[in-house]
Coordinates of C-alpha atoms (C1' of nucleotides) in Angstrom, one line a residue:
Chain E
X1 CA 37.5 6.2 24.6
X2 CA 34.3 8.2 24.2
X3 CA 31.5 6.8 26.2
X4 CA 28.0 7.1 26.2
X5 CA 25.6 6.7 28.7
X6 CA 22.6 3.8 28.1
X7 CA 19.9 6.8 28.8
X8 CA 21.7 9.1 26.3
X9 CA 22.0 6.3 23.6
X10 CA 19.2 7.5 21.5
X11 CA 20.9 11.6 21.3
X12 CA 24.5 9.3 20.9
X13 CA 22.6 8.3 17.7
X14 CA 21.7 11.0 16.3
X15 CA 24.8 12.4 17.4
X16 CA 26.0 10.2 14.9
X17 CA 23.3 11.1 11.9
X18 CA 24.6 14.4 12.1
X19 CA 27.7 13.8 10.3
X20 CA 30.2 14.4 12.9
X21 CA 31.7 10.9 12.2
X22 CA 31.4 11.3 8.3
X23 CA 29.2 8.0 7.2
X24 CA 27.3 8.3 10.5
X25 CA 27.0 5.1 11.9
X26 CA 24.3 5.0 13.9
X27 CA 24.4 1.4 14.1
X28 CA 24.3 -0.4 17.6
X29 CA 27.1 -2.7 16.0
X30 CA 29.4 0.0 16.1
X31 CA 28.9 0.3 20.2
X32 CA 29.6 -2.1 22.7
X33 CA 28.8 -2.8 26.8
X34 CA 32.1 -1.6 28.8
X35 CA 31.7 -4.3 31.6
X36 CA 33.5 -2.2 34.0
X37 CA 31.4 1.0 33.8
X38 CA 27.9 -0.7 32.2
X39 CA 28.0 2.0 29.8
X40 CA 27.7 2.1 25.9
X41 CA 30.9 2.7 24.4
X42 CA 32.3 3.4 20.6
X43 CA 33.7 -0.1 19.2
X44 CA 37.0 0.4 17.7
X45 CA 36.4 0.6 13.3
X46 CA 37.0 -2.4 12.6
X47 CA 40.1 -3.2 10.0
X48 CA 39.0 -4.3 6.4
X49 CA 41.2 -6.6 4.4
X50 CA 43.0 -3.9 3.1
X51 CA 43.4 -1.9 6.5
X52 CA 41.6 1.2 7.8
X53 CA 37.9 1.4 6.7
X54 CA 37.4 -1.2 4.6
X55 CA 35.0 -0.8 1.8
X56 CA 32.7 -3.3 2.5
X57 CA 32.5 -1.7 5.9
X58 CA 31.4 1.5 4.6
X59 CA 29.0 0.3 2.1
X60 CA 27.1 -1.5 4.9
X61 CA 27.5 1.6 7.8
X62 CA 25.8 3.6 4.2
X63 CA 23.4 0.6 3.6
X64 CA 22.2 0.4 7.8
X65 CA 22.1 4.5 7.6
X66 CA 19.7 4.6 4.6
X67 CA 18.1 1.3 5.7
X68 CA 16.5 3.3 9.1
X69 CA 16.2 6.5 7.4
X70 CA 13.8 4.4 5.3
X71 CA 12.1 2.8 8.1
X72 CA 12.1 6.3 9.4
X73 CA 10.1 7.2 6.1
X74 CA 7.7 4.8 6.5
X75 CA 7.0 5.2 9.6
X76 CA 6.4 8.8 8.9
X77 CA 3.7 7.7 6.0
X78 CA 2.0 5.1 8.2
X79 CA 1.4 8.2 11.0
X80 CA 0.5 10.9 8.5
X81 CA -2.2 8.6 7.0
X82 CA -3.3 7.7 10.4
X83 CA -3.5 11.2 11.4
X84 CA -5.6 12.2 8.0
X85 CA -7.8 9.1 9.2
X86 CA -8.2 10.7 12.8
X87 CA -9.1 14.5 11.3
X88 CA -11.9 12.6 9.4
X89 CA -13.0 10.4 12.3
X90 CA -14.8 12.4 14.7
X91 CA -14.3 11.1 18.4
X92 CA -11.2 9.7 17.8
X93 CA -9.1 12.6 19.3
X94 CA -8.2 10.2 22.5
X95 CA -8.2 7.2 21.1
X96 CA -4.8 5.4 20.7
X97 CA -3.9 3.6 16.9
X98 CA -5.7 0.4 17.1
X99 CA -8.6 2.1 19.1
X100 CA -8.7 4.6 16.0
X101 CA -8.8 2.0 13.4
X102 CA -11.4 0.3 15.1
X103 CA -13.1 3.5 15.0
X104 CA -12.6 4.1 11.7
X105 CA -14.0 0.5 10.4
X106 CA -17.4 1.3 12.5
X107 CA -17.7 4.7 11.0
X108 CA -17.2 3.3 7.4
X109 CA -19.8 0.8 7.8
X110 CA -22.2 3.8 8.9
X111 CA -21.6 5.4 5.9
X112 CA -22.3 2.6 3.8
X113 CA -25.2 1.7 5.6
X114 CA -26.4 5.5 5.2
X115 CA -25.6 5.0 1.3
X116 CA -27.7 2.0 0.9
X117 CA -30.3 4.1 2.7
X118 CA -30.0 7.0 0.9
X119 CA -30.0 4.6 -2.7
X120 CA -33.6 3.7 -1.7
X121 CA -34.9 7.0 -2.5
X122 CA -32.2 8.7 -5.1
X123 CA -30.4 7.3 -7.8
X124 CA -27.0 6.5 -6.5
X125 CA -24.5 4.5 -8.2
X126 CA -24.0 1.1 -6.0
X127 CA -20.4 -0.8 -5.5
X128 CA -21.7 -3.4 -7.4
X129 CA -22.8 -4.1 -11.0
X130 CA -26.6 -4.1 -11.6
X131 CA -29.3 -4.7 -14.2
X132 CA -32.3 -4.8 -13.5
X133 CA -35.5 -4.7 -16.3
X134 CA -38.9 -4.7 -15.1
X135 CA -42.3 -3.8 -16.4
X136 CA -43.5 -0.2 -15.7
X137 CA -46.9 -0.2 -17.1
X138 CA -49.2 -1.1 -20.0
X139 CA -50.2 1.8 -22.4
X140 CA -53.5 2.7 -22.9
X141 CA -54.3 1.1 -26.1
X142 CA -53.2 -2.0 -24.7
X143 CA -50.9 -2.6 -27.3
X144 CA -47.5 -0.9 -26.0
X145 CA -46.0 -0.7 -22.4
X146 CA -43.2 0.6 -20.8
X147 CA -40.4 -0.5 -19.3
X148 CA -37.9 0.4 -16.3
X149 CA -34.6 -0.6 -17.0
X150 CA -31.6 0.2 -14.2
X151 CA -28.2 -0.1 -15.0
X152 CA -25.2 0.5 -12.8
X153 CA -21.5 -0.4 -13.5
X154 CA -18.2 1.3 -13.5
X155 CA -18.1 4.6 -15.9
X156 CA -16.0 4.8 -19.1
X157 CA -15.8 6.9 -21.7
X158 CA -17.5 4.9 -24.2
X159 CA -20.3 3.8 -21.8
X160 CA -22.8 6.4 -23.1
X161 CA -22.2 6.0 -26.7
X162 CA -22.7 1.9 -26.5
X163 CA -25.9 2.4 -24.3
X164 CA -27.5 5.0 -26.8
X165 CA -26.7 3.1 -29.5
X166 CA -28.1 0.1 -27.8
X167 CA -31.6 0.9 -26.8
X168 CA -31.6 2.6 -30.5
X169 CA -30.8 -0.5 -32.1
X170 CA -34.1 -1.9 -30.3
X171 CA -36.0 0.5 -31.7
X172 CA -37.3 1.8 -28.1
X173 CA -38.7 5.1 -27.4
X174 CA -37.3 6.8 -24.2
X175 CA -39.5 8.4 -21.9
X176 CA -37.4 9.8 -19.3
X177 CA -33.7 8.9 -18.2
X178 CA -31.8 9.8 -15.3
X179 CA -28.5 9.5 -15.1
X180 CA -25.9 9.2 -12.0
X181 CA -22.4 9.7 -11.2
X182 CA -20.2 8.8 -8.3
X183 CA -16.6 7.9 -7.7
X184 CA -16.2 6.5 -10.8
X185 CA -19.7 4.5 -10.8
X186 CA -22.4 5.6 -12.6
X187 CA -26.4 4.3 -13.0
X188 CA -28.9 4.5 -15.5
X189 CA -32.5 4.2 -15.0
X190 CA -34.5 4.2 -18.2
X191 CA -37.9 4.3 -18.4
X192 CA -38.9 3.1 -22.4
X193 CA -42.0 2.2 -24.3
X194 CA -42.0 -0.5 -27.1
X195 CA -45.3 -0.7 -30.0
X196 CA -46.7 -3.1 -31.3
X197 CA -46.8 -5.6 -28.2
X198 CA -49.4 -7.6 -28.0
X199 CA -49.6 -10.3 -25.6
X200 CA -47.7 -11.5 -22.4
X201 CA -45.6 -13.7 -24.7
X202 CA -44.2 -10.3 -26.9
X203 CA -44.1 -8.8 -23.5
X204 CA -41.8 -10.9 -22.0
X205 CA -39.7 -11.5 -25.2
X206 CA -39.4 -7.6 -25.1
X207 CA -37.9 -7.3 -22.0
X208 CA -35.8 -10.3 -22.5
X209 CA -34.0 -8.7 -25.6
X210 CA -33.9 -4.9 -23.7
X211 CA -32.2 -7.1 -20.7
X212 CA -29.7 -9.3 -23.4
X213 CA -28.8 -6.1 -25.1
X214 CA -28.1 -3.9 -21.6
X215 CA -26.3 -7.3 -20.2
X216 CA -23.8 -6.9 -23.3
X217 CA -23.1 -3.2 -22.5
X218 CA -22.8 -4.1 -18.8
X219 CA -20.1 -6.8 -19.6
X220 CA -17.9 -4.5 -21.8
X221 CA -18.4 -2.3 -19.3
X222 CA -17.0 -4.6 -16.7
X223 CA -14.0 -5.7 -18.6
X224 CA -11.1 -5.2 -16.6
X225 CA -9.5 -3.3 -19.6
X226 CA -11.4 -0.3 -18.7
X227 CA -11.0 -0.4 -14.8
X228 CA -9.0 2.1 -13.7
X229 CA -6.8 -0.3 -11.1
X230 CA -6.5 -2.7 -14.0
X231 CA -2.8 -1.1 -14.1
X232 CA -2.1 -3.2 -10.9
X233 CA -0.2 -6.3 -10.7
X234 CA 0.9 -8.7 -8.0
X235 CA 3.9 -6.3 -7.3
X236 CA 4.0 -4.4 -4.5
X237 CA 3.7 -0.9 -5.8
X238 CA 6.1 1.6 -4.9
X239 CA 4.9 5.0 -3.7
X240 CA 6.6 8.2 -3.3
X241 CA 6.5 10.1 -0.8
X242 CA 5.2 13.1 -2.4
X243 CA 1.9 10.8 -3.5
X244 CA 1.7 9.6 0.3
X245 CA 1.6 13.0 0.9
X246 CA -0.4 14.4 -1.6
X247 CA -2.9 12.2 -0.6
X248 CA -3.8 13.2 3.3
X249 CA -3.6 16.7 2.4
Chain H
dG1 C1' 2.9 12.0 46.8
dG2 C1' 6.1 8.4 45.4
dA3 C1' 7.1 3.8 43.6
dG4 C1' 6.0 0.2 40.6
dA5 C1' 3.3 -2.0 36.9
dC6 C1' 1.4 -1.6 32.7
dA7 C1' 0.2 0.3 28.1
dT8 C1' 1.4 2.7 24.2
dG9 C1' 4.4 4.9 21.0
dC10 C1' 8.9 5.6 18.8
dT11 C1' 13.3 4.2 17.0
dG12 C1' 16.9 1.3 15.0
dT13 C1' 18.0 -3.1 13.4
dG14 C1' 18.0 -7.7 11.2
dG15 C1' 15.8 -10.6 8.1
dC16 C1' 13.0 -11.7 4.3
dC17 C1' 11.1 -11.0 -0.2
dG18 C1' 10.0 -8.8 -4.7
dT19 C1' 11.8 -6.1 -8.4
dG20 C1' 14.8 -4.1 -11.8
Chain F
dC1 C1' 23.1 -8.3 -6.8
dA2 C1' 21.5 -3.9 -5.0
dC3 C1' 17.7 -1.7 -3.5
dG4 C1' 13.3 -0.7 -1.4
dG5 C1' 9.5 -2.2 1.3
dC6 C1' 7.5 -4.9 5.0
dC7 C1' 7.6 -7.1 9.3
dA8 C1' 9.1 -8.5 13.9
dC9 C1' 11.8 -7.6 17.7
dA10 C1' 14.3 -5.2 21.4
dG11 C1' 15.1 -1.2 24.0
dC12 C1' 13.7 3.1 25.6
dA13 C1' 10.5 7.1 26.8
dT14 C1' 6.3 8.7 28.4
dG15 C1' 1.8 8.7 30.3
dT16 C1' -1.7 6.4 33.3
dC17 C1' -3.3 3.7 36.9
dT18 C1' -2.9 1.4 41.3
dC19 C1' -1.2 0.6 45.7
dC20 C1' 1.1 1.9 49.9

DNA sequence: GGAGACATGCTGTGGCCGTG
DNA sequence: CACGGCCACAGCATGTCTCC
């Protein structure tokens, strides 16, 4: 009987994978403690009802085979994603997994501290919805005055289209716009003058309707038809490897 | 320097669960 | 029911640290 050392077990296995025992069994199951020599040793196949290799032994050796070669796999993903995470964390070189993740959390919350920094002075789409109207100025006749609107939700196609037709429909005149774009965010900050308005009361009425109409936009914006994710259910998704791949290149 | 303790990582396996 | 994915566990290898 073929016996196999306990410090050789692992090479025993893939002795195995390689095929020199056809459905290479790597299975502990298959190997059992010789009490004599405390080594590892090949169990005898076991008989199936019908004698020699049964079939339902096979299918399981087959199922326990592509069952680690799977665990193999994902092990494989979870390391290649941590290693990506490691080439884009700097400092991290020594650090073991958890110590990495840890590292990767604080750098994360730098960068989004940086972006909220950096919003304060440039127009930069935020994570989260926003609409904002306030008053930008009074016009020199005293009977217009201009208005800052800001606007921020998740782009679509459409978005554009609804928001020109929008502010058109209030019959505002645009001074300037300035538009933004970022992973799939984008803002609008508009600054518009209205005619004809008066007194605090018109004033406020004014921006009241600009802010109604742009809340409207904002909420068909936000409906989860057009996000992107919206595709995702309460499965657990089911990646390839080639898109856990693609992915860290 | 060597032995032992300890931490970390890797691997295979069993079990569970969701999905088709 | 088969399959795939996730998780926990055990066993082992390796590196590091501490103590003698």
């Amino acid at each position: 009987m073929d016996s196999v050392p306990l410090g050789d077990f692992r090479a025993f296995g893939r002795f195995l994978d390689g095929g020199m025992f056809g459905v290479g069994s790597s299975s502990v199951a298959s190997l059992i403690l010789d009490g004599e020599s405390g080594e590892l040793v090949r169990a005898p196949v076991k008989l199936g009802k019908k004698g020699g290799a049964g079939a339902a032994d096979l299918r399981s050796a087959m199922a326990l085979k592509s069952h680690s070669e799977a665990e193999r796999r994902r092990r494989e993903r979870i390391n290649g994603h941590l290693m990506t995470l490691r080439r884009m964390t700097p400092c991290t070189d020594k650090l073991d997994k958890a110590g990495l993740l840890a590292e990767v959390i604080n750098h994360i919350k730098n960068l989004k501290s940086d972006a909220i920094e950096i919003s304060k002075f440039c127009t930069i789409p935020s994570d989260t919805d926003e609409l904002r109207v306030e008053v930008d100025g009074e016009g020199a006749n005293n009977s217009s005055f201009s208005v800052k609107a800001s606007f921020c939700c998740d782009d679509r196609p459409e978005l554009l289209a609804d928001l020109k037709h929008t502010l058109e429909s209030l019959q505002l005149k645009t001074i300037s716009a300035e538009i933004s774009s970022l992973g799939g965010r984008v803002k609008f900050v508009f600054v518009m003058t209205g005619e004809g308005v008066n007194n605090d009361l018109e004033r406020h009425l004014f921006t009241t309707s600009i802010h109604q109409a742009l809340k409207s936009v904002l909420d068909r914006a936000s409906c989860t038809d057009f996000l992107p994710n919206a595709c995702f259910s309460g499965k657990r998704r089911r990646i390839s490897p080639f898109e856990s791949s693609s992915s860290s290149s």
